[in-house]
């Protein structure tokens, strides 16, 4: 029988209990270099040996805690118990190579490559042909036991099935299915009626909303009885508490959830199905501080923002397009909100005070502050590319330029950047990581800056980063955690001597907020997201995450590692982004939405609305709020037009 009780689990596996870790970064990160499984990895391996009746387990382990290695440890134990079975791994395409690399690392315990060949494979003196031969050998050995595929390949295979139920049964038969970054498959965008129709027809419709979520949900509902699932994520509630409803119904279909279901009722259905590991001592991570830069809007930005507001740029905050036009204008713009292209980008860079004051402020910070930097933006063409152009004007070059002409590197020390977006190949990613993370690049001599797009959020770690710049807001809580987690890593700053002249074992997160004194703009998009959207989302996500922690099988084993669990020094608790222990409200409905910007209908007749640009009413009219709270123009006598307050 599987042990569901946290107390019984604690007594059964008490040898894995962790206490407050008072060791320093040097104590934790320097010393025995031989690979050893971490405590949570040994616990999960032992748990798999002794607990036989489990079906699904959610590995909710914090960023940088070794989730991939934990899943491999569990997979190898599964294969030891079931030699004729197979492990299926489904993950984002960009993480596929990383999973193979982890299998041949010491975590794989030399199951697929000898220690000697592993060293030879990573030796820069080994020829390319020899490396290819070694890779061919270990790939063949791995593929005998593992099938590692992207979300896209999994979805495409399912879409070809003439009978989806039979296909799922065959795919999951005698298998352990590992799903990495599972939060990407939990979405509220799918339509229930389409899923119901798929259940009836056993065929995936050609046009279906949220297909990844639908196929994932169907697989867990109709999987073979011989199948087990390991779901992995550091951010199980990706954006809001309503996603928790889908998580519960997917992991435990027996739980009936409707619009009246509360969090406390739903969480009981996940007892025995969650493992939560908060990570090791915070002392192994760099200290984190935040600095907000208030940037005044230019007059052109104000004019364009007023136009956008008048046109109604009110996209739902659950969409990536939420306030997209305003957010883009806040970064850079041109007259008439024209598209910024390769042909006119020089116009923007030549007059940044007018067209891109935020970019100017950011580049000035990079010029001033020593050490390695990372910039993050949701926008590539209207964000990172503009920053890139501003940098190049100041004499910076790309690592791609150095790759083509190595002699450029010596001429541009401390002025080389790397653009990390979805277009770069795995080989180039490996090259960038190896250069930027090398000890010889401690202060950024060879690569000093990474320009990161949304594709940087998962599967990559950067060392020694001193400054992380958030060019535009990331209101999705887990995305924010993922972005910051690229620079704030376990032992990521250990190479920096404590007495270094200017480098520190710290990361400063710079937040750039466009502000305005215009009476026609109540709040800029940046202000609205940072002051309204993010605080509300953070509160609800924390409630759901703490509910998961409260039912974790290892709750009593690892709770002393939680933030405020006697493991974080008081002076660091505000700067270190560790999970906290908070009470769970009893009556939180799972269908609640965060307080934010809601779509509204302008009840003022079109002819009586104030001017879109100036906010003024025609001569002889004054502006007042109508009974619906909308500004309208009303006839008055002997009064001049007024501006919107």
XYZ file of C-alpha atoms in Angstrom:
645
model
C 0.000 0.000 0.000
C 1.105 3.544 -0.710
C 1.619 5.670 2.387
C -0.551 8.787 2.076
C -0.155 10.099 5.613
C 2.586 12.711 5.907
C 3.236 11.640 9.502
C 3.597 7.966 8.616
C 5.862 8.886 5.704
C 7.978 10.975 8.054
C 8.504 8.094 10.479
C 9.038 5.580 7.670
C 11.717 7.709 5.952
C 13.002 9.708 8.913
C 16.640 9.243 7.912
C 16.055 11.780 5.103
C 14.838 14.544 7.425
C 16.620 17.844 6.827
C 17.386 20.585 9.344
C 18.374 24.209 9.027
C 21.604 24.463 7.087
C 24.025 26.976 8.585
C 26.890 26.202 6.215
C 28.377 28.975 4.102
C 28.456 29.005 0.306
C 32.071 27.843 0.433
C 31.174 24.963 2.757
C 28.368 23.831 0.453
C 29.909 24.400 -2.959
C 33.596 23.620 -2.395
C 34.977 20.325 -1.241
C 34.307 16.793 -2.395
C 33.963 17.004 -6.166
C 32.811 13.401 -6.552
C 29.181 13.232 -7.643
C 26.671 12.216 -4.994
C 22.893 12.071 -5.158
C 21.209 14.805 -3.143
C 18.930 13.968 -0.240
C 15.669 14.432 -2.186
C 16.970 12.193 -4.974
C 17.867 9.417 -2.555
C 14.484 9.811 -0.859
C 12.513 9.517 -4.110
C 14.590 6.496 -5.158
C 13.888 4.798 -1.818
C 10.218 5.807 -1.992
C 9.922 4.101 -5.390
C 11.475 0.925 -4.008
C 9.076 0.690 -1.103
C 5.827 2.209 -2.392
C 4.303 -0.001 -5.072
C 0.744 1.207 -5.591
C 1.340 4.796 -6.721
C 0.123 5.925 -10.125
C 0.955 9.647 -10.478
C 3.505 11.762 -8.630
C 4.062 15.501 -9.068
C 7.680 16.518 -8.474
C 7.205 20.114 -7.377
C 10.878 20.862 -6.796
C 12.238 24.393 -6.844
C 14.405 25.752 -9.668
C 17.999 24.584 -9.474
C 17.271 21.631 -7.178
C 18.082 18.906 -9.725
C 14.612 17.818 -10.928
C 15.964 16.172 -14.068
C 18.472 14.110 -12.115
C 15.738 13.185 -9.624
C 13.527 11.899 -12.443
C 16.437 9.924 -13.934
C 17.188 8.385 -10.538
C 13.536 7.328 -10.293
C 13.491 6.099 -13.905
C 16.552 3.924 -13.364
C 14.961 2.430 -10.234
C 11.791 1.764 -12.263
C 13.839 -0.017 -14.953
C 15.627 -2.051 -12.292
C 12.242 -3.243 -11.029
C 10.821 -3.649 -14.565
C 13.692 -4.541 -16.959
C 11.397 -5.182 -19.932
C 9.542 -1.860 -19.628
C 10.424 1.486 -21.181
C 10.648 5.112 -20.048
C 8.874 7.743 -22.170
C 9.992 11.358 -21.638
C 7.890 14.253 -22.967
C 9.337 17.757 -22.689
C 9.813 21.104 -24.474
C 11.945 20.606 -27.585
C 14.678 22.911 -26.278
C 15.221 20.615 -23.261
C 15.594 17.341 -25.184
C 19.380 17.618 -25.581
C 19.686 18.571 -21.928
C 17.935 15.348 -20.858
C 20.316 13.213 -22.928
C 23.268 15.110 -21.441
C 21.975 14.465 -17.925
C 21.647 10.736 -18.661
C 25.329 10.485 -19.586
C 26.395 12.720 -16.707
C 27.388 11.198 -13.344
C 23.669 11.263 -12.469
C 23.195 8.375 -14.909
C 25.660 6.328 -12.835
C 27.603 5.219 -15.948
C 24.644 3.174 -17.177
C 25.006 4.428 -20.761
C 28.616 5.599 -20.981
C 31.745 4.651 -19.082
C 33.464 7.220 -16.896
C 36.468 7.163 -19.217
C 34.357 7.771 -22.334
C 32.435 10.533 -20.530
C 35.700 12.364 -19.803
C 36.895 11.728 -23.357
C 33.603 13.025 -24.823
C 33.930 16.345 -22.951
C 37.646 16.758 -23.593
C 38.324 19.655 -25.984
C 41.257 17.689 -27.411
C 39.026 14.816 -28.564
C 38.424 14.951 -32.316
C 34.983 15.719 -33.697
C 34.781 12.318 -35.397
C 35.619 10.531 -32.138
C 32.984 12.549 -30.284
C 30.389 11.655 -32.917
C 31.216 7.975 -32.542
C 30.930 8.174 -28.752
C 27.637 10.040 -29.051
C 26.291 7.438 -31.452
C 27.179 4.702 -28.966
C 25.531 6.227 -25.918
C 22.498 7.450 -27.876
C 21.900 3.881 -29.052
C 22.201 2.568 -25.490
C 19.824 5.227 -24.153
C 17.217 4.702 -26.871
C 16.942 1.028 -25.977
C 15.421 2.080 -22.644
C 14.196 5.643 -23.213
C 12.047 7.395 -25.782
C 12.616 11.142 -25.421
C 10.315 13.398 -27.430
C 9.146 16.990 -27.609
C 5.609 18.131 -26.840
C 5.191 18.725 -30.571
C 6.213 15.194 -31.570
C 3.954 13.683 -28.923
C 1.024 15.777 -30.124
C 1.691 14.961 -33.795
C 1.829 11.226 -33.061
C -1.462 11.389 -31.182
C -3.088 13.402 -33.975
C -2.348 10.619 -36.485
C -4.171 8.006 -34.427
C -7.399 6.617 -35.920
C -8.443 5.486 -32.450
C -6.962 7.742 -29.788
C -7.937 5.515 -26.883
C -6.133 2.521 -28.381
C -3.113 4.669 -29.220
C -2.876 5.967 -25.632
C -3.209 2.416 -24.299
C -0.339 1.233 -26.522
C 1.833 4.296 -25.864
C 1.559 3.971 -22.086
C 1.589 0.159 -21.802
C 4.362 -1.069 -19.485
C 5.837 2.414 -19.341
C 6.963 5.122 -16.982
C 5.992 8.459 -18.540
C 7.987 11.487 -17.393
C 6.612 14.903 -18.336
C 9.005 17.803 -17.780
C 7.818 21.405 -17.360
C 4.300 20.050 -17.054
C 2.891 23.494 -16.306
C 3.145 24.136 -20.061
C 0.422 21.511 -20.565
C -1.977 22.896 -17.967
C -4.033 25.557 -19.686
C -7.486 27.036 -19.345
C -7.668 27.717 -23.080
C -9.138 24.403 -24.195
C -12.874 24.052 -24.754
C -14.689 21.422 -22.713
C -17.114 20.622 -25.531
C -14.202 19.793 -27.852
C -12.717 17.486 -25.241
C -16.093 15.802 -24.741
C -16.429 15.266 -28.483
C -12.943 13.774 -28.587
C -13.949 11.353 -25.824
C -16.895 10.256 -27.963
C -15.140 10.004 -31.343
C -11.671 8.964 -30.067
C -10.189 11.232 -32.737
C -8.461 14.589 -32.299
C -10.348 17.243 -34.307
C -8.305 19.107 -36.913
C -9.154 22.467 -35.385
C -8.944 22.317 -31.615
C -8.072 24.938 -29.019
C -5.362 24.046 -26.494
C -4.447 20.754 -28.172
C -1.442 20.048 -25.906
C -3.599 20.304 -22.790
C -6.383 18.231 -24.322
C -4.101 15.362 -25.394
C -2.265 15.421 -22.047
C -5.543 15.293 -20.116
C -6.829 12.468 -22.329
C -3.630 10.443 -21.880
C -3.773 10.543 -18.083
C -7.460 9.599 -18.163
C -7.052 6.608 -20.503
C -3.522 5.384 -19.799
C -2.805 1.690 -19.411
C -3.111 0.312 -15.890
C 0.526 -0.740 -16.217
C 1.669 2.877 -16.606
C 3.036 5.324 -14.040
C 3.515 9.088 -14.429
C 6.112 11.490 -13.067
C 5.115 15.121 -13.647
C 7.844 17.712 -13.077
C 7.727 21.468 -12.533
C 9.106 24.197 -10.323
C 5.980 26.271 -10.986
C 2.871 24.052 -10.848
C 0.417 26.952 -10.736
C 1.754 28.872 -13.676
C -0.400 31.969 -13.669
C -3.472 31.872 -11.437
C -5.418 29.728 -9.019
C -7.914 28.514 -11.616
C -5.163 26.408 -13.193
C -5.089 24.452 -9.943
C -8.508 23.065 -10.869
C -7.113 21.465 -14.026
C -4.083 20.150 -12.171
C -6.273 18.357 -9.627
C -8.705 16.947 -12.193
C -5.829 15.688 -14.366
C -3.926 14.016 -11.537
C -6.988 12.589 -9.814
C -10.037 12.309 -12.112
C -12.038 10.822 -9.203
C -12.269 14.252 -7.601
C -15.395 16.051 -8.780
C -14.729 19.741 -9.264
C -17.367 22.314 -10.118
C -17.704 26.088 -9.817
C -18.382 25.798 -6.077
C -15.355 23.628 -5.262
C -12.974 25.254 -2.798
C -9.229 24.842 -2.578
C -9.269 22.899 0.685
C -11.719 20.361 -0.736
C -9.709 19.881 -3.925
C -6.308 19.584 -2.270
C -7.360 16.469 -0.363
C -7.524 14.671 -3.708
C -3.773 15.089 -4.167
C -2.635 13.528 -0.897
C 0.127 11.030 -1.638
C 0.608 12.472 -5.145
C 2.937 15.426 -4.501
C 6.603 15.712 -3.563
C 7.825 19.190 -2.682
C 11.487 20.071 -2.277
C 12.351 23.716 -1.544
C 15.979 23.444 -2.524
C 19.044 23.350 -0.367
C 20.346 26.085 1.902
C 19.778 29.637 0.652
C 23.419 30.252 1.499
C 24.350 28.339 -1.667
C 22.554 30.933 -3.785
C 23.581 34.528 -4.492
C 21.863 37.236 -2.477
C 19.181 39.078 -4.430
C 18.167 42.726 -4.325
C 15.798 44.792 -6.468
C 16.118 48.299 -7.864
C 13.340 50.152 -9.672
C 14.200 52.729 -12.330
C 11.425 55.247 -13.032
C 11.686 56.444 -16.641
C 9.644 59.495 -17.767
C 7.632 58.956 -20.935
C 8.562 61.036 -23.936
C 5.882 63.282 -25.427
C 5.567 60.938 -28.410
C 5.073 57.935 -26.131
C 2.353 59.834 -24.272
C 0.536 60.702 -27.503
C 0.659 57.131 -28.793
C -0.424 55.689 -25.430
C -3.460 57.996 -25.344
C -4.408 56.837 -28.850
C -4.100 53.190 -27.813
C -6.177 53.768 -24.679
C -8.871 55.467 -26.696
C -8.948 52.549 -29.136
C -9.341 50.082 -26.264
C -6.179 47.989 -25.811
C -7.788 45.921 -23.079
C -6.733 42.344 -23.799
C -7.298 39.821 -21.030
C -4.325 39.499 -18.672
C -4.318 35.732 -19.201
C -3.166 36.354 -22.775
C 0.356 37.089 -23.943
C -1.115 40.013 -25.899
C -2.276 41.727 -22.686
C -1.596 45.465 -23.121
C 0.907 44.493 -25.821
C 0.659 47.754 -27.765
C 1.189 49.888 -24.680
C 4.060 47.699 -23.481
C 5.786 47.950 -26.847
C 5.368 51.721 -27.006
C 6.885 51.891 -23.520
C 10.057 50.297 -24.907
C 10.349 52.079 -28.256
C 8.117 53.764 -30.823
C 7.937 55.878 -33.965
C 5.494 58.514 -35.186
C 2.025 57.120 -35.984
C 3.121 53.968 -34.137
C 4.838 52.784 -37.313
C 6.571 49.428 -37.255
C 10.237 49.561 -36.314
C 12.215 47.738 -39.006
C 15.848 47.289 -40.008
C 15.417 50.309 -42.297
C 14.230 52.777 -39.675
C 15.739 51.402 -36.469
C 18.641 53.841 -36.802
C 16.155 56.683 -36.452
C 15.108 55.263 -33.074
C 18.689 54.804 -31.897
C 19.711 58.300 -33.063
C 17.101 59.952 -30.812
C 16.493 57.635 -27.859
C 15.173 60.433 -25.642
C 12.227 60.769 -28.017
C 11.733 57.212 -29.245
C 13.211 54.866 -26.617
C 14.053 56.472 -23.239
C 13.817 53.125 -21.437
C 16.412 51.574 -23.756
C 18.704 54.551 -23.204
C 18.447 54.187 -19.421
C 19.132 50.442 -19.593
C 22.204 50.760 -21.833
C 23.573 53.501 -19.567
C 23.285 51.123 -16.598
C 25.207 48.442 -18.489
C 27.931 50.947 -19.370
C 28.223 52.021 -15.736
C 27.975 48.721 -13.845
C 30.817 46.192 -13.994
C 30.424 42.445 -14.274
C 28.155 40.237 -16.349
C 24.608 41.262 -17.218
C 21.462 39.594 -18.506
C 18.584 41.467 -20.145
C 15.128 39.924 -20.450
C 12.279 41.091 -22.674
C 9.029 39.530 -23.862
C 9.613 41.199 -27.225
C 12.352 40.357 -29.703
C 11.844 42.659 -32.700
C 10.412 45.549 -30.657
C 12.550 44.929 -27.604
C 15.829 43.011 -27.723
C 16.658 43.976 -31.316
C 16.394 47.658 -30.386
C 18.659 47.157 -27.379
C 21.040 45.271 -29.661
C 21.122 48.188 -32.117
C 21.806 50.641 -29.277
C 24.671 48.460 -28.068
C 26.204 48.138 -31.526
C 26.150 51.916 -31.886
C 28.300 52.027 -28.750
C 30.821 49.585 -30.176
C 29.488 46.245 -28.932
C 29.619 43.118 -31.105
C 27.874 39.746 -31.001
C 29.549 36.464 -30.078
C 28.449 35.384 -33.575
C 30.754 38.080 -34.999
C 33.626 36.697 -32.912
C 32.851 33.171 -34.084
C 33.201 34.310 -37.710
C 36.280 36.469 -37.069
C 38.061 35.364 -33.860
C 40.466 38.318 -34.037
C 37.552 40.642 -33.169
C 37.379 39.171 -29.662
C 40.656 40.713 -28.504
C 39.589 44.117 -29.843
C 36.205 44.038 -28.094
C 36.950 42.679 -24.634
C 34.060 43.371 -22.224
C 31.922 44.497 -25.181
C 30.610 41.178 -26.527
C 26.956 40.138 -26.167
C 24.996 36.977 -26.972
C 21.414 37.054 -28.256
C 19.456 34.050 -26.931
C 16.225 33.508 -28.834
C 14.311 30.616 -30.358
C 16.305 30.698 -33.588
C 19.695 29.642 -32.199
C 20.732 26.012 -32.619
C 21.720 23.635 -29.826
C 25.403 23.773 -30.801
C 25.426 27.566 -30.530
C 23.642 27.401 -27.170
C 26.311 25.038 -25.875
C 29.035 27.375 -27.139
C 27.463 30.429 -25.473
C 27.000 28.597 -22.174
C 30.550 27.243 -22.155
C 32.051 30.688 -22.821
C 29.895 32.783 -20.527
C 30.096 30.348 -17.595
C 33.837 29.676 -17.794
C 36.006 30.913 -14.926
C 38.118 32.888 -17.402
C 34.975 34.904 -18.194
C 34.281 35.675 -14.540
C 33.996 39.430 -15.146
C 32.638 39.246 -18.706
C 35.871 39.578 -20.646
C 34.655 37.319 -23.482
C 30.853 37.570 -23.134
C 29.568 40.251 -20.791
C 25.901 40.388 -21.711
C 23.081 37.974 -22.587
C 19.978 39.281 -24.351
C 17.283 36.798 -23.335
C 13.925 36.232 -25.041
C 11.136 34.013 -23.594
C 13.042 30.961 -24.889
C 15.676 31.532 -22.182
C 13.244 30.743 -19.351
C 13.894 27.005 -19.162
C 16.833 24.641 -19.375
C 19.777 27.042 -19.113
C 21.910 28.337 -16.245
C 24.217 31.340 -16.287
C 26.984 31.804 -13.737
C 28.402 34.919 -12.071
C 25.612 37.248 -13.324
C 25.739 40.517 -11.374
C 22.777 42.351 -12.907
C 19.477 41.115 -14.356
C 17.529 43.768 -16.274
C 13.764 43.349 -16.797
C 13.131 45.587 -19.806
C 9.362 45.088 -19.630
C 7.033 43.499 -17.053
C 6.596 39.758 -16.588
C 3.254 39.489 -14.782
C 3.014 35.722 -14.886
C 4.434 34.636 -11.524
C 6.048 31.393 -12.589
C 7.537 33.010 -15.703
C 9.093 35.656 -13.454
C 10.517 32.897 -11.248
C 11.859 31.072 -14.313
C 13.534 34.194 -15.697
C 15.191 35.106 -12.404
C 16.193 31.470 -11.993
C 18.519 31.715 -15.011
C 20.859 33.961 -13.005
C 20.058 32.951 -9.420
C 21.300 29.371 -9.288
C 22.662 26.845 -6.826
C 26.393 27.595 -6.377
C 26.291 29.878 -9.444
C 28.530 32.497 -7.795
C 30.992 30.273 -5.927
C 33.831 31.097 -8.361
C 33.776 34.755 -7.256
C 36.292 35.328 -4.444
C 34.720 36.935 -1.392
C 37.332 39.694 -1.497
C 37.030 40.430 -5.235
C 37.597 44.074 -6.105
C 34.170 44.663 -7.690
C 32.358 41.356 -8.266
C 29.969 40.115 -5.589
C 28.091 36.948 -4.811
C 24.922 38.865 -5.460
C 22.395 39.530 -8.218
C 20.675 42.880 -8.534
C 17.382 42.763 -10.455
C 16.706 46.035 -12.274
C 13.070 46.865 -13.014
C 12.353 49.591 -15.581
C 9.016 51.378 -15.176
C 7.736 53.953 -17.650
C 5.840 56.737 -15.867
C 4.005 59.851 -16.983
C 2.631 63.058 -15.533
C 0.041 63.336 -18.289
C -3.420 63.914 -16.855
C -4.870 61.902 -19.736
C -3.132 58.674 -18.667
C -4.229 57.333 -15.299
C -1.527 54.639 -15.222
C 1.008 53.451 -17.763
C 0.972 49.769 -18.713
C 4.129 49.246 -16.648
C 2.578 50.871 -13.573
C -0.670 48.952 -13.937
C 1.070 45.586 -14.239
C 3.581 46.170 -11.435
C 1.161 47.856 -9.018
C -2.107 46.010 -9.708
C -1.761 42.789 -11.687
C 1.404 41.291 -10.198
C 0.498 41.693 -6.485
C -2.904 40.057 -6.999
C -1.520 37.189 -9.044
C 1.295 36.630 -6.578
C -1.136 36.323 -3.682
C -3.350 33.754 -5.411
C -0.467 31.700 -6.792
C 1.094 31.571 -3.311
C -2.171 30.260 -1.865
C -2.314 27.418 -4.408
C 1.379 26.590 -4.065
C 1.145 26.446 -0.282
C -1.808 24.089 -0.594
C 0.397 21.716 -2.602
C 3.210 21.994 -0.057
C 0.783 21.181 2.748
C -0.072 17.735 1.302
C 3.406 16.810 0.030
C 4.530 13.316 1.022
C 7.847 14.765 2.227
C 6.342 17.782 3.989
C 7.707 16.911 7.432
C 11.033 15.722 6.028
C 11.923 18.998 4.316
C 9.757 21.696 5.925
C 12.692 23.091 7.915
C 14.211 24.069 4.569
C 11.173 26.238 3.714
C 11.458 29.995 3.918
C 10.568 31.012 7.498
C 11.208 27.371 8.388
C 14.252 28.336 10.494
C 16.581 28.100 7.510
C 16.759 31.665 6.223
C 18.587 34.359 8.197
C 16.193 37.224 9.115
C 18.269 39.789 7.228
C 18.013 37.705 4.026
C 14.357 36.697 4.152
C 13.220 39.726 2.172
C 15.760 39.335 -0.617
C 15.873 35.582 -1.041
C 13.028 34.210 -3.110
C 12.398 31.000 -1.184
C 8.991 29.394 -0.663
C 7.130 30.422 2.452
C 4.807 28.710 4.902
C 1.478 30.532 5.100
C -1.998 29.574 6.186
C -4.394 28.354 3.507
C -7.756 30.155 3.527
C -10.650 27.759 3.968
C -13.016 29.048 1.319
C -10.955 29.993 -1.734
C -13.049 29.122 -4.830
C -11.088 27.572 -7.684
C -12.873 29.669 -10.302
C -11.869 33.028 -8.844
C -10.065 35.532 -11.059
C -7.478 37.987 -9.850
C -8.503 41.575 -9.451
C -7.253 43.286 -12.540
C -8.240 45.167 -15.598
C -11.628 43.970 -16.832
C -13.150 44.606 -20.194
C -15.845 47.235 -20.039
C -18.249 48.784 -22.514
C -18.099 52.531 -22.981
C -21.617 53.642 -22.119
C -21.034 57.176 -23.360
C -22.508 57.773 -26.855
C -19.809 58.126 -29.501
C -20.709 61.748 -30.347
C -20.434 62.792 -26.715
C -17.073 61.214 -25.932
C -14.032 63.438 -25.201
C -11.371 63.738 -27.891
C -9.222 60.590 -28.059
C -5.928 62.480 -28.118
C -6.420 65.526 -25.917
C -9.134 64.272 -23.589
C -11.010 67.540 -24.243
C -14.694 68.132 -24.840
C -15.899 70.465 -27.600
C -16.323 74.158 -26.868
C -19.417 74.749 -24.733
C -19.354 71.293 -23.148
C -17.781 69.947 -19.970
C -16.611 66.490 -19.056
C -18.350 64.574 -16.273
C -18.648 60.979 -15.167
C -21.965 59.436 -16.149
C -23.829 56.979 -13.920
C -21.745 54.103 -15.322
C -18.473 55.797 -14.380
C -17.517 56.823 -17.944
C -16.482 60.322 -19.013
C -19.032 62.074 -21.243
C -19.361 65.609 -22.582
C -22.342 67.592 -21.264
C -23.685 70.953 -22.480
C -22.877 73.925 -20.218
C -22.927 77.657 -20.551
C -19.926 80.009 -20.660
C -17.372 77.333 -19.824
C -14.257 76.450 -21.770
C -13.239 72.900 -22.529
C -11.321 71.133 -19.783
C -8.659 68.437 -19.670
C -9.248 65.013 -18.261
C -8.235 64.963 -14.581
